[in-house]
Amino acid sequence: MMNKLRRRRWLCMVVFVLLVVWVCLISNSVMVRTVDTDLQRSVARLGGDVEKTSKKTVKPGCNCVSISLQANKETVNISSLIRFPPVLFNENIDNFTFDNGHLFQCTQPNGPGPDGIEDLMCIPRPHYLPGYKNPCFYDKYQLFYCMPYYIILGFDKCGTTDLSYRLQLHPSVLKSIAYLYKEIYYWSWRRFGLFVKTSMRVMKFREYYSSFNNASDIIEPLAGQANQPIVGDGGPTDGWDFRGWQMDPQNAGLSEPRVLAPHHIRHLLKEPRFIVLMREPAERLYSDYLFLRYGDSPEKFDRDARTSIDMMNECLKVNTTRQCFYSRQYFQKTPARLHIGCYSVFLREWFSVFHRKHFFFLRSEDYKKDIRGNLQAVFAFLGIDSLPDTLLDTISDQEKRLQTTQKKKAGPMLPETKKMLQDFYQPCNKDLAQLLGDDKYLWNNT
């Protein structure tokens, strides 16, 4: 009798488990069919071939489409799908200071969250002291600190290291305690614990401004004096790498960012000045690719560039430009950092918060042709004295810094690769030229 009862119980348990498994399978099948149907509709609206579209899956907790594909034999350029958002600059944002910080409510009044990431909108702007050119202040312990007077926003492999090095040869420009005396990577990487394609320890805001301690010690006794020295921040990723946006407490649960690095810098710094170097995008990509050792030959670069274009095109079919360009997933999977060269996508984010007067723009090609003249222009933008001709000549004649030696060994990219990349970047260059009001950013003469 007992054995029969046990067998019945065992059979009931088996039937119950099988029923649960069957229900789960049916539910997953319905979910997958729903996702596939939505994707097919999106591609069909764009005139795409549904059958040839790469399979995509949506991961739980992810607001973007997962991309997994191989390079096609023929890369179809649909970069025209890139949607350039309007410049959102207006009087309300222009007047934004920590005094009207209610525009962005503090989400973590009790300090950083479990991941250690701070809500920078919970940190009041320091009370900056009069008499200093740099934004300087005393903290609650009466310790003196200075923030950067200028920031070199980018872009990677456009000559930012060389420009920063020559700037710091000016007697009025001090160095920070950072890699190459300039690169802290706080706004784009370290406040989120990110690195290139890995992770690192999360940096607190106090650690960021402590990176300028050596400069602060020099500046402190100079209050009210003329020709005060300045210090800057020169991490070239801060202008474009927004992939940490989903980790920002201000953007929790959003499908697109509401707050990015420009908003935080506007909240915490006083009248910053931004220097932006931009290079012909195809050449920038090739130099970046070789410098990061993603490959070592023009042939491999050609394959990886095609794969990167395919991945971006697939993403743009079903996502917004911001979702694709600021995607951690795309950044991790792309074999070449293609998206960086669409400069205007990122500059529009900065222009949504800062007036054009805060920026100095320079093409890498123009800087290389006339280092002396462009240094003088940068000095004027920063409000520091021009230099005697002999010293200016000495600075201008210095050997170029951080050259991509791998490029000399690999040789130039293949002509067909360059043509493909130029076609991809053409809409981006056109938008950049319109945004800055200068056709030289079409790079037709390079």
Coordinates of C-alpha atoms in Angstrom, one line a residue:
M1 CA 0.0 0.0 0.0
M2 CA 2.8 2.4 0.9
N3 CA 4.7 1.6 -2.3
K4 CA 1.6 2.4 -4.4
L5 CA 1.2 5.8 -2.6
R6 CA 4.9 6.6 -3.2
R7 CA 4.6 5.7 -6.9
R8 CA 1.6 7.9 -7.3
R9 CA 3.3 10.8 -5.5
W10 CA 6.4 10.3 -7.7
L11 CA 4.2 10.2 -10.9
C12 CA 2.4 13.4 -9.8
M13 CA 5.7 15.2 -9.2
V14 CA 7.0 14.1 -12.7
V15 CA 3.7 15.3 -14.4
F16 CA 3.9 18.6 -12.5
V17 CA 7.5 19.2 -13.5
L18 CA 6.8 18.4 -17.1
L19 CA 3.8 20.7 -17.1
V20 CA 6.0 23.6 -15.7
V21 CA 8.6 23.0 -18.4
W22 CA 6.0 22.9 -21.1
V23 CA 4.5 26.2 -19.9
C24 CA 7.9 27.9 -19.9
L25 CA 8.7 26.7 -23.4
I26 CA 5.4 28.0 -24.7
S27 CA 6.0 31.4 -23.0
N28 CA 9.6 31.7 -24.4
S29 CA 8.4 30.8 -27.8
V30 CA 5.7 33.5 -27.7
M31 CA 8.2 36.1 -26.4
V32 CA 10.7 35.3 -29.2
R33 CA 8.1 35.4 -31.9
T34 CA 6.9 38.8 -30.5
V35 CA 10.5 40.2 -30.5
D36 CA 11.2 38.8 -34.0
T37 CA 7.9 40.3 -35.3
D38 CA 8.7 43.7 -33.9
L39 CA 12.2 43.6 -35.5
Q40 CA 10.8 42.5 -38.9
R41 CA 8.3 45.4 -38.8
S42 CA 11.2 47.9 -38.0
V43 CA 13.3 46.6 -40.8
A44 CA 10.4 46.4 -43.3
R45 CA 9.6 50.1 -42.6
L46 CA 13.2 50.9 -43.6
G47 CA 12.9 48.9 -46.8
G48 CA 15.2 46.1 -45.6
D49 CA 15.2 42.5 -46.4
V50 CA 13.7 40.7 -43.5
E51 CA 15.1 37.3 -44.4
K52 CA 18.6 38.6 -44.7
T53 CA 18.5 40.6 -41.4
S54 CA 20.8 39.2 -38.7
K55 CA 19.0 37.5 -35.8
K56 CA 18.7 39.7 -32.7
T57 CA 17.7 38.9 -29.2
V58 CA 16.7 41.2 -26.4
K59 CA 18.4 40.6 -23.1
P60 CA 16.6 41.2 -19.8
G61 CA 17.4 44.6 -18.4
C62 CA 19.0 45.9 -21.6
N63 CA 17.5 48.7 -23.6
C64 CA 19.4 47.9 -26.7
V65 CA 19.3 45.2 -29.3
S66 CA 21.9 42.5 -29.0
I67 CA 24.1 42.3 -32.1
S68 CA 25.8 39.2 -33.4
L69 CA 26.9 38.9 -37.0
Q70 CA 29.8 38.3 -39.3
A71 CA 31.2 40.6 -42.0
N72 CA 29.2 40.4 -45.2
K73 CA 31.0 39.9 -48.5
E74 CA 29.5 43.2 -49.7
T75 CA 29.1 45.9 -47.0
V76 CA 26.0 48.0 -47.6
N77 CA 26.4 51.5 -46.3
I78 CA 23.2 52.8 -44.6
S79 CA 24.9 55.5 -42.5
S80 CA 22.1 57.7 -43.7
L81 CA 20.1 56.1 -41.0
I82 CA 22.1 58.1 -38.4
R83 CA 19.8 60.7 -37.0
F84 CA 21.5 63.8 -35.8
P85 CA 19.5 65.3 -32.8
P86 CA 18.8 69.0 -32.8
V87 CA 21.0 71.3 -30.7
L88 CA 19.0 71.6 -27.4
F89 CA 20.8 74.7 -26.2
N90 CA 18.4 77.2 -24.7
E91 CA 18.4 79.9 -22.1
N92 CA 17.2 77.6 -19.3
I93 CA 20.2 75.3 -19.7
D94 CA 22.6 78.2 -20.4
N95 CA 21.7 79.7 -17.0
F96 CA 22.0 76.3 -15.2
T97 CA 24.2 76.5 -12.1
F98 CA 24.2 74.5 -8.9
D99 CA 21.9 77.3 -7.5
N100 CA 19.1 76.1 -9.6
G101 CA 20.1 72.4 -9.5
H102 CA 16.4 71.4 -9.0
L103 CA 16.5 70.8 -12.8
F104 CA 18.2 67.6 -11.8
Q105 CA 17.1 66.1 -8.5
C106 CA 19.6 64.4 -6.2
T107 CA 18.9 60.7 -6.3
Q108 CA 21.4 59.5 -3.6
P109 CA 21.4 62.0 -0.7
N110 CA 23.0 59.3 1.6
G111 CA 26.1 58.9 -0.6
P112 CA 27.1 56.5 -3.4
G113 CA 25.0 53.5 -4.3
P114 CA 26.0 49.8 -3.9
D115 CA 28.2 50.0 -7.0
G116 CA 30.2 53.0 -5.5
I117 CA 29.1 55.4 -8.3
E118 CA 28.2 58.9 -7.1
D119 CA 25.3 60.9 -8.2
L120 CA 27.2 64.1 -9.0
M121 CA 24.0 66.1 -8.9
C122 CA 24.0 65.5 -5.1
I123 CA 27.4 67.3 -4.8
P124 CA 26.9 71.1 -4.6
R125 CA 29.1 73.2 -6.8
P126 CA 32.1 74.4 -4.7
H127 CA 32.1 78.1 -3.6
Y128 CA 34.8 79.3 -6.0
L129 CA 37.1 81.9 -4.7
P130 CA 37.5 85.4 -6.3
G131 CA 41.0 86.4 -7.3
Y132 CA 41.9 83.1 -9.1
K133 CA 41.9 82.4 -12.8
N134 CA 41.4 78.7 -12.2
P135 CA 38.2 77.6 -10.3
C136 CA 39.7 77.1 -6.8
F137 CA 38.1 76.6 -3.4
Y138 CA 38.6 75.6 0.2
D139 CA 36.8 72.5 1.3
K140 CA 35.2 71.9 4.7
Y141 CA 38.7 71.1 6.1
Q142 CA 40.1 74.3 4.8
L143 CA 42.2 72.5 2.3
F144 CA 42.8 74.4 -1.0
Y145 CA 41.9 72.7 -4.3
C146 CA 41.7 73.8 -7.9
M147 CA 39.6 72.4 -10.7
P148 CA 40.8 72.4 -14.4
Y149 CA 40.6 75.7 -16.2
Y150 CA 40.4 73.9 -19.6
I151 CA 39.6 70.4 -20.8
I152 CA 40.8 68.8 -24.0
L153 CA 37.8 66.8 -25.0
G154 CA 39.2 64.8 -27.9
F155 CA 39.3 63.1 -30.0
D156 CA 41.5 60.0 -29.8
K157 CA 44.4 59.9 -32.3
C158 CA 43.9 63.5 -33.3
G159 CA 47.0 65.0 -31.7
T160 CA 45.7 65.7 -28.2
T161 CA 48.8 64.4 -26.5
D162 CA 51.1 66.5 -28.7
L163 CA 49.0 69.6 -28.1
S164 CA 48.9 69.1 -24.4
Y165 CA 52.6 68.5 -24.2
R166 CA 53.4 71.7 -26.0
L167 CA 50.8 73.7 -24.0
Q168 CA 52.5 72.6 -20.8
L169 CA 55.8 74.0 -22.0
H170 CA 54.2 77.4 -21.6
P171 CA 55.3 78.9 -18.3
S172 CA 51.7 79.6 -17.3
V173 CA 50.4 76.1 -17.9
L174 CA 50.9 73.6 -15.1
K175 CA 50.8 69.8 -15.1
S176 CA 48.4 67.5 -13.3
I177 CA 49.1 64.2 -11.5
A178 CA 47.9 62.0 -14.3
Y179 CA 49.0 59.7 -17.1
L180 CA 51.1 61.8 -19.5
Y181 CA 50.4 64.7 -17.0
K182 CA 47.0 65.2 -18.6
E183 CA 44.7 62.1 -18.9
I184 CA 42.6 61.4 -15.8
Y185 CA 39.6 59.8 -17.7
Y186 CA 37.3 60.7 -14.9
W187 CA 34.2 61.9 -16.7
S188 CA 34.0 59.1 -19.2
W189 CA 35.6 56.1 -17.5
R190 CA 36.8 56.2 -14.0
R191 CA 33.7 57.6 -12.3
F192 CA 32.0 54.4 -13.7
G193 CA 34.9 52.0 -13.1
L194 CA 35.3 51.6 -16.9
F195 CA 38.5 51.3 -18.9
V196 CA 39.0 50.5 -22.7
K197 CA 37.3 47.2 -22.8
T198 CA 37.8 46.2 -19.2
S199 CA 37.0 47.6 -15.7
M200 CA 38.8 49.4 -12.9
R201 CA 38.1 50.8 -9.5
V202 CA 35.5 53.5 -9.3
M203 CA 37.0 57.0 -8.7
K204 CA 35.2 59.4 -6.4
F205 CA 34.9 63.1 -7.4
R206 CA 37.2 64.1 -4.5
E207 CA 39.9 61.9 -6.0
Y208 CA 39.4 63.7 -9.4
Y209 CA 40.1 67.2 -8.1
S210 CA 42.9 65.9 -5.9
S211 CA 44.7 65.0 -9.2
F212 CA 45.4 68.8 -9.5
N213 CA 47.0 69.1 -6.0
N214 CA 50.5 69.9 -7.3
A215 CA 49.1 72.7 -9.3
S216 CA 46.9 73.9 -6.5
D217 CA 49.9 74.2 -4.2
I218 CA 51.5 76.6 -6.7
I219 CA 48.4 78.6 -7.4
E220 CA 47.2 79.1 -3.8
P221 CA 49.5 82.0 -2.8
L222 CA 48.9 83.9 -6.1
A223 CA 45.4 85.2 -5.4
G224 CA 44.8 88.5 -7.1
Q225 CA 48.1 88.5 -9.1
A226 CA 48.2 89.0 -12.8
N227 CA 49.3 86.2 -15.2
Q228 CA 48.3 83.4 -12.9
P229 CA 49.2 79.8 -14.1
I230 CA 46.4 77.5 -15.1
V231 CA 46.0 73.7 -15.1
G232 CA 43.9 71.5 -17.5
D233 CA 42.5 68.1 -18.0
G234 CA 43.3 66.3 -21.2
G235 CA 41.6 62.9 -21.4
P236 CA 40.5 62.5 -25.1
T237 CA 37.7 60.1 -24.3
D238 CA 35.7 62.6 -22.2
G239 CA 34.2 64.2 -25.3
W240 CA 32.7 61.1 -26.8
D241 CA 32.6 58.0 -24.6
F242 CA 29.2 58.1 -23.0
R243 CA 28.7 54.3 -22.6
G244 CA 28.5 54.6 -18.8
W245 CA 25.3 56.5 -19.0
Q246 CA 23.1 53.6 -17.8
M247 CA 25.2 53.4 -14.7
D248 CA 24.5 57.1 -13.8
P249 CA 21.8 57.3 -11.1
Q250 CA 20.2 60.1 -13.0
N251 CA 19.4 57.8 -16.0
A252 CA 18.1 54.8 -14.1
G253 CA 15.4 53.0 -16.1
L254 CA 15.7 55.2 -19.2
S255 CA 16.0 54.0 -22.8
E256 CA 18.2 57.0 -23.6
P257 CA 20.3 59.3 -21.4
R258 CA 18.9 62.4 -19.8
V259 CA 22.1 63.4 -18.1
L260 CA 25.7 63.0 -19.6
A261 CA 29.2 64.3 -18.8
P262 CA 28.4 67.8 -20.2
H263 CA 25.6 68.3 -17.6
H264 CA 27.9 67.2 -14.7
I265 CA 30.7 69.4 -15.8
R266 CA 28.3 72.3 -16.1
H267 CA 27.0 71.6 -12.6
L268 CA 30.4 71.4 -11.0
L269 CA 32.9 73.5 -12.9
K270 CA 33.0 77.3 -13.4
E271 CA 33.1 78.5 -17.0
P272 CA 35.3 75.7 -18.4
R273 CA 37.0 76.1 -21.8
F274 CA 37.1 73.1 -24.1
I275 CA 39.6 72.3 -26.8
V276 CA 38.6 69.9 -29.5
L277 CA 40.9 68.4 -32.1
M278 CA 39.3 66.4 -35.0
R279 CA 41.1 64.4 -37.8
E280 CA 39.8 63.1 -41.1
P281 CA 37.7 60.2 -39.7
A282 CA 39.0 57.3 -41.9
E283 CA 42.6 58.1 -41.0
R284 CA 41.7 58.6 -37.4
L285 CA 40.1 55.1 -37.3
Y286 CA 43.1 53.4 -38.9
S287 CA 45.6 55.1 -36.5
D288 CA 43.4 54.2 -33.6
Y289 CA 43.0 50.6 -34.7
L290 CA 46.8 50.1 -35.0
F291 CA 47.6 52.0 -31.8
L292 CA 45.3 49.8 -29.8
R293 CA 46.8 46.7 -31.5
Y294 CA 43.4 45.5 -32.7
G295 CA 45.3 44.4 -35.8
D296 CA 48.6 44.9 -37.6
S297 CA 47.9 44.9 -41.4
P298 CA 45.8 46.8 -43.9
E299 CA 44.0 43.6 -44.9
K300 CA 42.8 42.8 -41.4
F301 CA 41.8 46.4 -40.9
D302 CA 39.7 46.1 -44.1
R303 CA 37.9 43.1 -42.7
D304 CA 37.3 44.6 -39.3
A305 CA 36.2 47.9 -40.6
R306 CA 33.6 46.2 -42.7
T307 CA 32.4 44.2 -39.7
S308 CA 32.2 47.4 -37.6
I309 CA 30.1 49.1 -40.3
D310 CA 27.8 46.1 -40.6
M311 CA 27.3 46.1 -36.8
M312 CA 26.5 49.8 -36.7
N313 CA 24.2 49.5 -39.7
E314 CA 22.3 46.6 -38.1
C315 CA 22.0 48.6 -34.8
L316 CA 20.7 51.7 -36.5
K317 CA 17.9 49.7 -38.2
V318 CA 16.2 49.1 -34.9
N319 CA 17.7 51.7 -32.5
T320 CA 18.2 55.4 -32.2
T321 CA 21.5 57.0 -33.0
R322 CA 22.2 57.7 -29.3
Q323 CA 21.4 54.1 -28.3
C324 CA 23.9 52.8 -30.8
F325 CA 26.7 55.3 -30.4
Y326 CA 26.5 55.2 -26.6
S327 CA 26.1 51.4 -26.4
R328 CA 28.4 49.4 -24.1
Q329 CA 27.6 46.3 -26.1
Y330 CA 28.6 47.8 -29.4
F331 CA 31.8 49.2 -27.9
Q332 CA 32.7 45.7 -26.5
K333 CA 32.0 43.8 -29.7
T334 CA 33.2 46.2 -32.5
P335 CA 36.6 45.3 -33.8
A336 CA 37.3 48.9 -34.8
R337 CA 36.1 52.0 -33.0
L338 CA 34.2 53.3 -36.0
H339 CA 31.6 55.5 -34.2
I340 CA 34.2 57.9 -32.7
G341 CA 34.6 59.6 -36.1
C342 CA 31.0 60.8 -36.3
Y343 CA 32.1 63.8 -34.3
S344 CA 28.9 65.9 -34.6
V345 CA 26.8 63.2 -32.8
F346 CA 28.9 63.9 -29.6
L347 CA 29.4 67.6 -30.1
R348 CA 25.6 68.1 -30.2
E349 CA 25.4 66.7 -26.7
W350 CA 28.0 69.3 -25.6
F351 CA 26.2 72.1 -27.5
S352 CA 23.0 71.2 -25.7
V353 CA 24.6 72.4 -22.4
F354 CA 27.4 74.8 -23.3
H355 CA 27.4 77.8 -25.6
R356 CA 29.7 77.8 -28.6
K357 CA 31.9 80.4 -27.0
H358 CA 33.3 77.7 -24.6
F359 CA 34.9 75.8 -27.4
F360 CA 38.0 76.0 -29.6
F361 CA 37.9 73.7 -32.6
L362 CA 41.0 72.6 -34.6
R363 CA 41.6 70.1 -37.4
S364 CA 44.5 67.8 -36.8
E365 CA 45.7 68.4 -40.3
D366 CA 45.8 72.2 -39.8
Y367 CA 47.6 71.8 -36.5
K368 CA 50.3 69.7 -38.0
K369 CA 50.9 72.1 -40.9
D370 CA 51.2 75.2 -38.6
I371 CA 52.0 74.2 -35.0
R372 CA 53.3 77.6 -34.2
G373 CA 50.4 79.6 -35.4
N374 CA 47.8 77.3 -33.9
L375 CA 49.6 77.3 -30.5
Q376 CA 49.3 81.1 -30.5
A377 CA 45.6 80.8 -31.3
V378 CA 45.1 78.3 -28.4
F379 CA 47.1 80.6 -26.0
A380 CA 44.7 83.5 -26.9
F381 CA 41.7 81.3 -26.4
L382 CA 43.0 80.3 -22.9
G383 CA 43.8 84.0 -22.1
I384 CA 47.5 83.4 -21.4
D385 CA 50.3 85.6 -22.7
S386 CA 51.9 85.0 -26.1
L387 CA 55.5 83.9 -26.0
P388 CA 58.7 85.4 -27.3
D389 CA 59.5 84.1 -30.8
T390 CA 62.6 82.2 -29.7
L391 CA 60.6 80.3 -27.0
L392 CA 57.7 79.7 -29.3
D393 CA 60.0 78.4 -32.0
T394 CA 61.6 76.0 -29.5
I395 CA 58.2 74.7 -28.4
S396 CA 57.0 74.3 -32.0
D397 CA 60.1 72.4 -33.1
Q398 CA 59.8 69.7 -30.4
E399 CA 59.5 66.2 -31.7
K400 CA 55.9 65.0 -32.1
R401 CA 54.5 63.1 -29.1
L402 CA 52.9 59.7 -29.0
Q403 CA 53.2 58.8 -32.7
T404 CA 51.6 55.6 -33.9
T405 CA 54.8 53.7 -34.8
Q406 CA 52.7 50.6 -35.8
K407 CA 51.4 52.6 -38.8
K408 CA 54.9 52.9 -40.3
K409 CA 55.3 49.2 -40.2
A410 CA 51.8 48.3 -41.5
G411 CA 51.7 50.9 -44.2
P412 CA 48.7 52.9 -45.5
M413 CA 45.2 51.4 -45.5
L414 CA 43.9 49.8 -48.7
P415 CA 42.3 52.3 -51.2
E416 CA 39.0 50.4 -51.2
T417 CA 38.9 50.5 -47.4
K418 CA 39.4 54.3 -47.4
K419 CA 36.7 54.7 -50.0
M420 CA 34.3 52.6 -48.0
L421 CA 35.0 54.5 -44.8
Q422 CA 34.7 57.9 -46.5
D423 CA 31.3 56.9 -47.8
F424 CA 30.2 55.9 -44.3
Y425 CA 31.5 59.1 -42.7
Q426 CA 30.1 61.4 -45.4
P427 CA 26.8 62.2 -43.7
C428 CA 28.6 62.7 -40.4
N429 CA 31.1 65.2 -42.0
K430 CA 28.3 67.0 -43.7
D431 CA 26.5 67.4 -40.4
L432 CA 29.7 68.6 -38.6
A433 CA 30.3 71.2 -41.3
Q434 CA 26.8 72.5 -40.9
L435 CA 27.0 72.5 -37.1
L436 CA 30.3 74.4 -37.1
G437 CA 29.5 76.5 -40.1
D438 CA 32.8 75.6 -41.9
D439 CA 33.1 73.4 -45.0
K440 CA 36.7 72.5 -44.1
Y441 CA 35.2 69.8 -41.8
L442 CA 34.0 68.0 -45.0
W443 CA 37.7 67.0 -45.4
N444 CA 37.5 67.3 -49.2
N445 CA 41.0 68.7 -49.4
T446 CA 42.9 66.0 -47.5

